[in-house]
Each structure stands twice: as structure tokens, then as C-alpha cells.
CSV table of N, CA, C and O in Angstrom, one decimal:
chain,number,residue,atom,x,y,z
A,75,LEU,N,0.8,-1.2,0.0
A,75,LEU,CA,0.0,0.0,0.0
A,75,LEU,C,0.9,1.2,0.0
A,75,LEU,O,1.9,1.3,0.6
A,76,ARG,N,0.4,2.2,-0.7
A,76,ARG,CA,1.1,3.5,-0.6
A,76,ARG,C,0.2,4.5,0.3
A,76,ARG,O,-0.9,4.1,0.6
A,77,THR,N,0.8,5.6,0.6
A,77,THR,CA,0.0,6.5,1.5
A,77,THR,C,0.0,7.9,0.8
A,77,THR,O,0.9,8.2,-0.1
A,78,HIS,N,-0.9,8.7,1.2
A,78,HIS,CA,-1.0,10.1,0.6
A,78,HIS,C,-1.7,11.0,1.6
A,78,HIS,O,-2.6,10.6,2.3
A,79,PRO,N,-1.3,12.3,1.6
A,79,PRO,CA,-2.0,13.2,2.5
A,79,PRO,C,-3.4,13.5,2.1
A,79,PRO,O,-3.7,13.5,0.9
A,80,VAL,N,-4.3,13.6,3.0
A,80,VAL,CA,-5.7,14.0,2.8
A,80,VAL,C,-6.1,15.1,3.7
A,80,VAL,O,-5.5,15.3,4.7
A,81,VAL,N,-7.0,16.0,3.2
A,81,VAL,CA,-7.6,17.0,4.0
A,81,VAL,C,-9.0,16.6,4.4
A,81,VAL,O,-9.8,16.4,3.5
A,82,LEU,N,-9.3,16.6,5.6
A,82,LEU,CA,-10.6,16.2,6.1
A,82,LEU,C,-11.6,17.4,6.0
A,82,LEU,O,-11.2,18.5,5.9
A,83,ALA,N,-12.9,17.1,6.1
A,83,ALA,CA,-13.9,18.1,6.0
A,83,ALA,C,-13.7,19.3,6.9
A,83,ALA,O,-13.9,20.4,6.6
A,84,GLY,N,-13.2,19.0,8.1
A,84,GLY,CA,-12.9,20.1,9.1
A,84,GLY,C,-11.6,20.8,8.9
A,84,GLY,O,-11.3,21.7,9.7
A,85,GLY,N,-10.9,20.4,7.9
A,85,GLY,CA,-9.6,21.1,7.6
A,85,GLY,C,-8.4,20.4,8.1
A,85,GLY,O,-7.3,20.8,7.8
A,86,ARG,N,-8.5,19.4,9.0
A,86,ARG,CA,-7.4,18.7,9.5
A,86,ARG,C,-6.8,17.9,8.4
A,86,ARG,O,-7.4,17.3,7.6
A,87,GLU,N,-5.4,17.8,8.5
A,87,GLU,CA,-4.7,17.0,7.5
A,87,GLU,C,-4.2,15.7,8.1
A,87,GLU,O,-3.7,15.7,9.3
A,88,GLU,N,-4.3,14.6,7.4
A,88,GLU,CA,-3.8,13.3,7.8
A,88,GLU,C,-3.2,12.6,6.7
A,88,GLU,O,-3.3,13.0,5.5
A,89,VAL,N,-2.5,11.5,6.9
A,89,VAL,CA,-1.9,10.7,5.9
A,89,VAL,C,-2.6,9.3,5.9
A,89,VAL,O,-2.6,8.7,7.0
A,90,TRP,N,-3.2,8.9,4.8
A,90,TRP,CA,-4.0,7.7,4.8
A,90,TRP,C,-3.4,6.7,3.7
A,90,TRP,O,-2.9,7.1,2.7
A,91,PRO,N,-3.6,5.4,4.0
A,91,PRO,CA,-3.2,4.4,3.0
A,91,PRO,C,-4.1,4.5,1.8
A,91,PRO,O,-5.3,4.9,1.9
A,92,ILE,N,-3.6,4.1,0.6
A,92,ILE,CA,-4.4,4.1,-0.6
A,92,ILE,C,-4.2,2.7,-1.2
A,92,ILE,O,-3.1,2.2,-1.3
A,93,ALA,N,-5.3,2.1,-1.7
A,93,ALA,CA,-5.3,0.8,-2.4
A,93,ALA,C,-5.9,1.0,-3.7
A,93,ALA,O,-6.8,1.8,-3.9
A,94,GLU,N,-5.5,0.1,-4.7
A,94,GLU,CA,-6.2,0.1,-6.0
A,94,GLU,C,-7.3,-1.0,-5.8
A,94,GLU,O,-7.0,-2.1,-5.4
A,95,VAL,N,-8.5,-0.7,-6.1
A,95,VAL,CA,-9.6,-1.6,-6.0
A,95,VAL,C,-10.4,-1.7,-7.4
A,95,VAL,O,-10.4,-0.8,-8.2
A,96,ARG,N,-11.0,-2.8,-7.6
A,96,ARG,CA,-11.9,-3.0,-8.7
A,96,ARG,C,-13.3,-2.7,-8.3
A,96,ARG,O,-13.8,-3.2,-7.3
A,97,VAL,N,-14.0,-1.8,-9.1
A,97,VAL,CA,-15.4,-1.4,-8.8
A,97,VAL,C,-16.2,-1.8,-10.0
A,97,VAL,O,-15.9,-1.5,-11.1
A,98,ALA,N,-17.4,-2.5,-9.7
A,98,ALA,CA,-18.3,-2.8,-10.8
A,98,ALA,C,-19.7,-2.3,-10.4
A,98,ALA,O,-20.2,-2.6,-9.4
A,99,ILE,N,-20.3,-1.6,-11.4
A,99,ILE,CA,-21.7,-1.1,-11.2
A,99,ILE,C,-22.4,-1.2,-12.5
A,99,ILE,O,-21.9,-0.7,-13.6
A,100,ASP,N,-23.5,-1.9,-12.5
A,100,ASP,CA,-24.3,-2.1,-13.7
A,100,ASP,C,-23.5,-2.6,-14.9
A,100,ASP,O,-23.6,-2.1,-16.0
A,101,GLY,N,-22.6,-3.6,-14.7
A,101,GLY,CA,-21.9,-4.2,-15.8
A,101,GLY,C,-20.6,-3.4,-16.2
A,101,GLY,O,-19.9,-3.9,-17.0
A,102,GLN,N,-20.4,-2.2,-15.7
A,102,GLN,CA,-19.2,-1.4,-16.0
A,102,GLN,C,-18.2,-1.7,-14.8
A,102,GLN,O,-18.5,-1.6,-13.7
A,103,GLU,N,-16.9,-2.0,-15.2
A,103,GLU,CA,-15.9,-2.3,-14.2
A,103,GLU,C,-14.7,-1.5,-14.4
A,103,GLU,O,-14.2,-1.3,-15.6
A,104,VAL,N,-14.1,-0.9,-13.4
A,104,VAL,CA,-12.9,-0.1,-13.5
A,104,VAL,C,-12.0,-0.4,-12.3
A,104,VAL,O,-12.5,-0.9,-11.2
A,105,THR,N,-10.7,0.0,-12.4
A,105,THR,CA,-9.8,0.0,-11.3
A,105,THR,C,-9.6,1.4,-10.9
A,105,THR,O,-9.4,2.3,-11.7
A,106,THR,N,-9.7,1.7,-9.6
A,106,THR,CA,-9.6,3.1,-9.1
A,106,THR,C,-8.9,3.1,-7.7
A,106,THR,O,-8.9,2.2,-7.0
A,107,PRO,N,-8.3,4.3,-7.4
A,107,PRO,CA,-7.7,4.4,-6.1
A,107,PRO,C,-8.8,4.5,-5.0
A,107,PRO,O,-9.9,5.0,-5.3
A,108,CYS,N,-8.5,4.0,-3.8
A,108,CYS,CA,-9.5,4.0,-2.7
A,108,CYS,C,-8.7,4.3,-1.4
A,108,CYS,O,-7.7,3.7,-1.1
A,109,PHE,N,-9.2,5.4,-0.7
A,109,PHE,CA,-8.6,5.8,0.5
A,109,PHE,C,-9.1,4.8,1.6
A,109,PHE,O,-10.2,4.4,1.6
A,110,ILE,N,-8.2,4.3,2.5
A,110,ILE,CA,-8.5,3.4,3.5
A,110,ILE,C,-8.5,4.3,4.8
A,110,ILE,O,-7.5,4.6,5.4
A,111,ALA,N,-9.7,4.6,5.3
A,111,ALA,CA,-9.9,5.5,6.5
A,111,ALA,C,-9.5,4.7,7.7
A,111,ALA,O,-9.9,3.5,7.8
A,112,PRO,N,-8.7,5.2,8.6
A,112,PRO,CA,-8.3,4.5,9.8
A,112,PRO,C,-9.4,4.0,10.7
A,112,PRO,O,-9.3,2.9,11.2
A,113,GLU,N,-10.4,4.7,10.8
A,113,GLU,CA,-11.5,4.3,11.7
A,113,GLU,C,-12.9,4.5,11.0
A,113,GLU,O,-13.8,5.1,11.5
A,114,GLY,N,-13.0,3.9,9.8
A,114,GLY,CA,-14.2,4.0,9.0
A,114,GLY,C,-14.2,3.2,7.8
A,114,GLY,O,-13.2,2.4,7.6
A,115,PRO,N,-15.1,3.4,6.9
A,115,PRO,CA,-15.2,2.6,5.7
A,115,PRO,C,-14.1,3.1,4.7
A,115,PRO,O,-13.6,4.2,4.8
A,116,ALA,N,-13.9,2.2,3.7
A,116,ALA,CA,-13.0,2.6,2.6
A,116,ALA,C,-13.8,3.7,1.8
A,116,ALA,O,-15.0,3.7,1.7
A,117,LEU,N,-13.1,4.7,1.3
A,117,LEU,CA,-13.7,5.8,0.6
A,117,LEU,C,-13.3,5.9,-0.8
A,117,LEU,O,-12.1,6.1,-1.1
A,118,LEU,N,-14.3,5.9,-1.7
A,118,LEU,CA,-14.1,6.1,-3.1
A,118,LEU,C,-14.3,7.6,-3.4
A,118,LEU,O,-15.2,8.2,-2.8
A,119,GLY,N,-13.6,8.2,-4.3
A,119,GLY,CA,-13.7,9.6,-4.6
A,119,GLY,C,-14.3,9.8,-6.0
A,119,GLY,O,-14.8,9.0,-6.7
A,120,ALA,N,-14.0,11.0,-6.5
A,120,ALA,CA,-14.5,11.5,-7.8
A,120,ALA,C,-14.0,10.7,-8.9
A,120,ALA,O,-14.6,10.5,-9.9
A,121,VAL,N,-12.7,10.2,-8.8
A,121,VAL,CA,-12.1,9.4,-9.9
A,121,VAL,C,-12.9,8.2,-10.2
A,121,VAL,O,-13.2,7.9,-11.3
A,122,ALA,N,-13.4,7.5,-9.1
A,122,ALA,CA,-14.2,6.3,-9.3
A,122,ALA,C,-15.5,6.6,-10.1
A,122,ALA,O,-15.9,5.9,-11.0
A,123,LEU,N,-16.2,7.7,-9.6
A,123,LEU,CA,-17.4,8.1,-10.3
A,123,LEU,C,-17.2,8.5,-11.7
A,123,LEU,O,-17.9,8.1,-12.6
A,124,GLU,N,-16.2,9.3,-11.9
A,124,GLU,CA,-15.9,9.8,-13.3
A,124,GLU,C,-15.5,8.6,-14.2
A,124,GLU,O,-15.9,8.6,-15.4
A,125,SER,N,-14.8,7.7,-13.7
A,125,SER,CA,-14.4,6.5,-14.5
A,125,SER,C,-15.5,5.7,-15.0
A,125,SER,O,-15.5,5.0,-16.0
A,126,LEU,N,-16.6,5.7,-14.2
A,126,LEU,CA,-17.8,4.9,-14.5
A,126,LEU,C,-18.9,5.8,-15.1
A,126,LEU,O,-20.0,5.4,-15.4
A,127,PHE,N,-18.5,7.1,-15.4
A,127,PHE,CA,-19.5,8.0,-16.0
A,127,PHE,C,-20.7,8.2,-15.1
A,127,PHE,O,-21.8,8.2,-15.6
A,128,LEU,N,-20.5,8.4,-13.8
A,128,LEU,CA,-21.5,8.6,-12.9
A,128,LEU,C,-21.4,9.9,-12.1
A,128,LEU,O,-20.3,10.4,-12.0
A,129,ALA,N,-22.5,10.5,-11.7
A,129,ALA,CA,-22.5,11.7,-10.8
A,129,ALA,C,-23.5,11.5,-9.7
A,129,ALA,O,-24.4,10.6,-9.8
A,130,VAL,N,-23.4,12.2,-8.7
A,130,VAL,CA,-24.3,12.1,-7.5
A,130,VAL,C,-25.5,13.1,-7.7
A,130,VAL,O,-25.2,14.3,-8.0
A,131,ASP,N,-26.7,12.6,-7.7
A,131,ASP,CA,-27.9,13.4,-7.6
A,131,ASP,C,-28.2,13.6,-6.2
A,131,ASP,O,-28.7,12.7,-5.5
A,132,LEU,N,-27.8,14.8,-5.7
A,132,LEU,CA,-28.0,15.1,-4.3
A,132,LEU,C,-29.4,15.2,-3.8
A,132,LEU,O,-29.7,14.9,-2.6
A,133,VAL,N,-30.3,15.5,-4.7
A,133,VAL,CA,-31.8,15.6,-4.3
A,133,VAL,C,-32.4,14.2,-4.2
A,133,VAL,O,-33.0,13.9,-3.2
A,134,ALA,N,-32.2,13.4,-5.2
A,134,ALA,CA,-32.7,12.1,-5.2
A,134,ALA,C,-31.9,11.1,-4.4
A,134,ALA,O,-32.3,9.9,-4.2
A,135,ARG,N,-30.7,11.5,-4.0
A,135,ARG,CA,-29.7,10.7,-3.3
A,135,ARG,C,-29.4,9.3,-4.0
A,135,ARG,O,-29.6,8.3,-3.5
A,136,ARG,N,-29.0,9.5,-5.3
A,136,ARG,CA,-28.6,8.3,-6.1
A,136,ARG,C,-27.5,8.7,-7.1
A,136,ARG,O,-27.2,9.9,-7.3
A,137,LEU,N,-27.0,7.7,-7.7
A,137,LEU,CA,-26.0,7.9,-8.8
A,137,LEU,C,-26.7,8.0,-10.1
A,137,LEU,O,-27.7,7.2,-10.3
A,138,VAL,N,-26.3,8.9,-11.0
A,138,VAL,CA,-26.9,9.0,-12.3
A,138,VAL,C,-25.8,8.9,-13.4
A,138,VAL,O,-24.7,9.4,-13.2
A,139,LEU,N,-26.2,8.3,-14.5
A,139,LEU,CA,-25.3,8.2,-15.6
A,139,LEU,C,-25.1,9.6,-16.3
A,139,LEU,O,-26.1,10.3,-16.5
A,140,VAL,N,-23.9,10.0,-16.6
A,140,VAL,CA,-23.6,11.2,-17.3
A,140,VAL,C,-22.8,11.0,-18.6
A,140,VAL,O,-22.2,9.9,-18.8
A,141,LYS,N,-22.8,12.0,-19.4
A,141,LYS,CA,-22.0,11.9,-20.7
A,141,LYS,C,-20.6,12.1,-20.3
A,141,LYS,O,-20.2,12.8,-19.4
A,142,GLY,N,-19.7,11.6,-21.1
A,142,GLY,CA,-18.3,11.8,-21.0
A,142,GLY,C,-17.9,13.2,-21.4
A,142,GLY,O,-18.7,13.8,-22.2
A,143,PHE,N,-16.8,13.8,-20.9
A,143,PHE,CA,-16.4,15.1,-21.3
A,143,PHE,C,-15.0,15.0,-22.0
A,143,PHE,O,-14.1,14.4,-21.4
A,144,ALA,N,-14.9,15.6,-23.1
A,144,ALA,CA,-13.7,15.6,-23.9
A,144,ALA,C,-13.2,17.0,-24.2
A,144,ALA,O,-14.1,17.8,-24.5
A,145,ALA,N,-12.0,17.3,-24.0
A,145,ALA,CA,-11.5,18.6,-24.3
A,145,ALA,C,-10.2,18.5,-25.1
A,145,ALA,O,-9.4,17.5,-25.0
A,146,TRP,N,-10.0,19.4,-26.0
A,146,TRP,CA,-8.8,19.4,-26.8
A,146,TRP,C,-7.6,19.8,-25.9
A,146,TRP,O,-7.8,20.7,-25.1
A,147,PRO,N,-6.4,19.3,-26.2
A,147,PRO,CA,-5.2,19.8,-25.5
A,147,PRO,C,-5.0,21.2,-25.8
A,147,PRO,O,-5.3,21.7,-26.9
A,148,ILE,N,-4.4,22.0,-24.9
A,148,ILE,CA,-4.2,23.4,-25.0
A,148,ILE,C,-3.4,23.7,-26.3
A,148,ILE,O,-3.7,24.6,-27.0
A,149,ASP,N,-2.4,22.9,-26.6
A,149,ASP,CA,-1.5,23.3,-27.8
A,149,ASP,C,-2.3,23.0,-29.0
A,149,ASP,O,-2.1,23.7,-30.0
A,150,HIS,N,-3.3,22.1,-29.0
A,150,HIS,CA,-4.1,21.9,-30.2
A,150,HIS,C,-5.1,23.1,-30.4
A,150,HIS,O,-5.3,23.5,-31.5
A,151,VAL,N,-5.7,23.6,-29.4
A,151,VAL,CA,-6.6,24.7,-29.4
A,151,VAL,C,-5.8,25.9,-30.0
A,151,VAL,O,-6.3,26.7,-30.8
A,152,ALA,N,-4.6,26.2,-29.5
A,152,ALA,CA,-3.8,27.3,-29.9
A,152,ALA,C,-3.5,27.2,-31.4
A,152,ALA,O,-3.5,28.2,-32.2
A,153,ALA,N,-3.3,26.0,-31.9
A,153,ALA,CA,-3.0,25.8,-33.4
A,153,ALA,C,-4.2,26.1,-34.2
A,153,ALA,O,-4.1,26.5,-35.4
A,154,LEU,N,-5.4,25.9,-33.6
A,154,LEU,CA,-6.7,26.2,-34.4
A,154,LEU,C,-6.9,27.6,-34.5
A,154,LEU,O,-7.6,28.1,-35.5
A,155,GLY,N,-6.5,28.4,-33.5
A,155,GLY,CA,-6.8,29.9,-33.5
A,155,GLY,C,-6.1,30.6,-34.5
A,155,GLY,O,-6.4,31.5,-35.1
């Protein structure tokens, strides 16, 4: 396991272990980093959701499928201008 600094909601900083985990939802499967909280559940972040093209619907309290986002590299945009 590797470790990485995290900033908690209250602003306190800690160093937590990180593991690579396989996540499968509705037939889609990805490998993603997962923080291992010292006194709580494993925590998946935005990378896991983005990898599965999911977002959080805060009102309905569920995950929803979203479209992928693609952007041109900066040097390609400059060449077009």
C-alpha cells in the first residue's frame, strides 16, 4: 500500500493508505484508487465516479449516468486559433 496526505472536511490533514480496487456497477468495471480510512469505511472519490461516467444526484440521493467530457489539449486549441 502507498500513502497520501488527505484534508478532512474540518480542515485537519492526515496521511492515509491508498489501495487500488476493482469497482463494478451495472456491468461497468474499473480499477480506481481507494482511501483506507483509519476508523471508518473505505472511501471512493470522484475518480471512481468519473471513470464509471456517474455523478451524484444530491436531491434524489442516487447515482446517475452522465455523458463523458472531452477537451482538446491546449496546444491543439492554440493551433486552431
